[in-house]
mmCIF file of N, CA and C in Angstrom:
data_model
loop_
_atom_site.group_PDB
_atom_site.id
_atom_site.type_symbol
_atom_site.label_atom_id
_atom_site.label_comp_id
_atom_site.label_asym_id
_atom_site.label_seq_id
_atom_site.Cartn_x
_atom_site.Cartn_y
_atom_site.Cartn_z
ATOM 1 N N MET A 225 0.854 -1.200 0.000
ATOM 2 C CA MET A 225 0.000 0.000 0.000
ATOM 3 C C MET A 225 0.889 1.249 0.000
ATOM 4 N N GLU A 226 0.476 2.247 -0.804
ATOM 5 C CA GLU A 226 1.280 3.465 -0.897
ATOM 6 C C GLU A 226 1.001 4.403 0.284
ATOM 7 N N HIS A 227 1.916 5.326 0.503
ATOM 8 C CA HIS A 227 1.821 6.204 1.669
ATOM 9 C C HIS A 227 0.549 7.039 1.665
ATOM 10 N N HIS A 228 0.181 7.582 0.508
ATOM 11 C CA HIS A 228 -1.010 8.442 0.476
ATOM 12 C C HIS A 228 -2.269 7.606 0.717
ATOM 13 N N GLN A 229 -2.244 6.333 0.340
ATOM 14 C CA GLN A 229 -3.399 5.463 0.604
ATOM 15 C C GLN A 229 -3.533 5.212 2.101
ATOM 16 N N ILE A 230 -2.397 5.022 2.771
ATOM 17 C CA ILE A 230 -2.412 4.825 4.221
ATOM 18 C C ILE A 230 -2.943 6.084 4.900
ATOM 19 N N ALA A 231 -2.479 7.238 4.429
ATOM 20 C CA ALA A 231 -2.925 8.512 4.999
ATOM 21 C C ALA A 231 -4.433 8.684 4.820
ATOM 22 N N MET A 232 -4.939 8.336 3.621
ATOM 23 C CA MET A 232 -6.372 8.442 3.359
ATOM 24 C C MET A 232 -7.147 7.499 4.275
ATOM 25 N N TYR A 233 -6.620 6.297 4.476
ATOM 26 C CA TYR A 233 -7.277 5.303 5.329
ATOM 27 C C TYR A 233 -7.375 5.803 6.760
ATOM 28 N N LEU A 234 -6.267 6.342 7.267
ATOM 29 C CA LEU A 234 -6.260 6.862 8.631
ATOM 30 C C LEU A 234 -7.185 8.071 8.749
ATOM 31 N N ALA A 235 -7.182 8.926 7.725
ATOM 32 C CA ALA A 235 -8.049 10.107 7.747
ATOM 33 C C ALA A 235 -9.513 9.685 7.711
ATOM 34 N N ALA A 236 -9.821 8.612 6.987
ATOM 35 C CA ALA A 236 -11.199 8.141 6.876
ATOM 36 C C ALA A 236 -11.709 7.678 8.240
ATOM 37 N N ILE A 237 -10.837 7.051 9.014
ATOM 38 C CA ILE A 237 -11.215 6.617 10.362
ATOM 39 C C ILE A 237 -11.444 7.839 11.246
ATOM 40 N N ALA A 238 -10.552 8.823 11.095
ATOM 41 C CA ALA A 238 -10.601 10.004 11.949
ATOM 42 C C ALA A 238 -11.766 10.921 11.568
ATOM 43 N N ASP A 239 -11.973 11.153 10.266
ATOM 44 C CA ASP A 239 -12.960 12.144 9.831
ATOM 45 C C ASP A 239 -13.463 11.815 8.418
ATOM 46 N N PRO A 240 -14.479 10.942 8.313
ATOM 47 C CA PRO A 240 -14.995 10.531 7.000
ATOM 48 C C PRO A 240 -15.468 11.713 6.157
ATOM 49 N N GLU A 241 -16.067 12.713 6.788
ATOM 50 C CA GLU A 241 -16.601 13.855 6.038
ATOM 51 C C GLU A 241 -15.473 14.626 5.354
ATOM 52 N N ALA A 242 -14.348 14.785 6.046
ATOM 53 C CA ALA A 242 -13.206 15.484 5.463
ATOM 54 C C ALA A 242 -12.669 14.729 4.253
ATOM 55 N N VAL A 243 -12.673 13.407 4.336
ATOM 56 C CA VAL A 243 -12.199 12.595 3.216
ATOM 57 C C VAL A 243 -13.125 12.766 2.013
ATOM 58 N N MET A 244 -14.446 12.780 2.259
ATOM 59 C CA MET A 244 -15.405 12.984 1.177
ATOM 60 C C MET A 244 -15.152 14.333 0.501
ATOM 61 N N MET A 245 -14.936 15.376 1.313
ATOM 62 C CA MET A 245 -14.691 16.710 0.765
ATOM 63 C C MET A 245 -13.401 16.728 -0.048
ATOM 64 N N ALA A 246 -12.371 16.070 0.454
ATOM 65 C CA ALA A 246 -11.090 16.029 -0.252
ATOM 66 C C ALA A 246 -11.248 15.292 -1.584
ATOM 67 N N ARG A 247 -12.022 14.198 -1.561
ATOM 68 C CA ARG A 247 -12.218 13.431 -2.793
ATOM 69 C C ARG A 247 -12.991 14.265 -3.811
ATOM 70 N N ASP A 248 -14.010 14.988 -3.355
ATOM 71 C CA ASP A 248 -14.767 15.861 -4.263
ATOM 72 C C ASP A 248 -13.840 16.913 -4.875
ATOM 73 N N ALA A 249 -12.968 17.485 -4.051
ATOM 74 C CA ALA A 249 -12.040 18.509 -4.540
ATOM 75 C C ALA A 249 -11.109 17.927 -5.603
ATOM 76 N N VAL A 250 -10.641 16.699 -5.369
ATOM 77 C CA VAL A 250 -9.750 16.058 -6.344
ATOM 78 C C VAL A 250 -10.497 15.797 -7.644
ATOM 79 N N LEU A 251 -11.741 15.343 -7.550
ATOM 80 C CA LEU A 251 -12.531 15.065 -8.749
ATOM 81 C C LEU A 251 -12.782 16.351 -9.533
ATOM 82 N N MET A 252 -13.116 17.440 -8.826
ATOM 83 C CA MET A 252 -13.352 18.714 -9.503
ATOM 84 C C MET A 252 -12.075 19.210 -10.173
ATOM 85 N N ALA A 253 -10.942 19.068 -9.488
ATOM 86 C CA ALA A 253 -9.660 19.483 -10.068
ATOM 87 C C ALA A 253 -9.374 18.655 -11.321
ATOM 88 N N GLY A 254 -9.701 17.376 -11.280
ATOM 89 C CA GLY A 254 -9.495 16.514 -12.441
ATOM 90 C C GLY A 254 -10.356 16.951 -13.611
ATOM 91 N N ASP A 255 -11.616 17.332 -13.332
ATOM 92 C CA ASP A 255 -12.504 17.806 -14.397
ATOM 93 C C ASP A 255 -11.944 19.089 -15.017
ATOM 94 N N CYS A 256 -11.468 20.003 -14.187
ATOM 95 C CA CYS A 256 -10.899 21.260 -14.688
ATOM 96 C C CYS A 256 -9.691 20.974 -15.571
ATOM 97 N N ALA A 257 -8.859 20.024 -15.146
ATOM 98 C CA ALA A 257 -7.665 19.675 -15.922
ATOM 99 C C ALA A 257 -8.067 19.107 -17.275
ATOM 100 N N LYS A 258 -9.111 18.271 -17.294
ATOM 101 C CA LYS A 258 -9.581 17.692 -18.558
ATOM 102 C C LYS A 258 -10.050 18.790 -19.510
ATOM 103 N N ILE A 259 -10.821 19.723 -18.972
ATOM 104 C CA ILE A 259 -11.338 20.820 -19.798
ATOM 105 C C ILE A 259 -10.172 21.641 -20.360
ATOM 106 N N ARG A 260 -9.175 21.899 -19.511
ATOM 107 C CA ARG A 260 -8.029 22.685 -19.917
ATOM 108 C C ARG A 260 -7.218 21.945 -20.986
ATOM 109 N N LEU A 261 -7.145 20.620 -20.878
ATOM 110 C CA LEU A 261 -6.298 19.854 -21.791
ATOM 111 C C LEU A 261 -6.955 19.631 -23.150
ATOM 112 N N SER A 262 -8.294 19.677 -23.214
ATOM 113 C CA SER A 262 -8.938 19.455 -24.517
ATOM 114 C C SER A 262 -9.362 20.785 -25.126
ATOM 115 N N PRO A 263 -8.688 21.213 -26.201
ATOM 116 C CA PRO A 263 -8.928 22.532 -26.801
ATOM 117 C C PRO A 263 -10.340 22.674 -27.359
ATOM 118 N N ARG A 264 -10.931 21.578 -27.812
ATOM 119 C CA ARG A 264 -12.280 21.663 -28.407
ATOM 120 C C ARG A 264 -13.317 22.117 -27.385
ATOM 121 N N SER A 265 -13.278 21.514 -26.180
ATOM 122 C CA SER A 265 -14.277 21.860 -25.171
ATOM 123 C C SER A 265 -14.011 23.241 -24.568
ATOM 124 N N ALA A 266 -12.785 23.747 -24.716
ATOM 125 C CA ALA A 266 -12.441 25.053 -24.151
ATOM 126 C C ALA A 266 -13.072 26.182 -24.961
ATOM 127 N N LYS A 267 -13.257 25.954 -26.269
ATOM 128 C CA LYS A 267 -13.859 26.994 -27.106
ATOM 129 C C LYS A 267 -15.367 27.057 -26.884
ATOM 130 N N PRO A 268 -15.944 28.250 -26.859
ATOM 131 C CA PRO A 268 -17.395 28.403 -26.653
ATOM 132 C C PRO A 268 -18.192 27.947 -27.872
#
């Protein structure tokens, strides 16, 4: 298991809501990156 996975596991035990928020933030950041990387969707 990788270090960040262990950290996520421990955080999930400590504060599940914080983990959910962090995961949502990562997903939103990923969506923004996808939009930025594809020139077609960037144009109006």
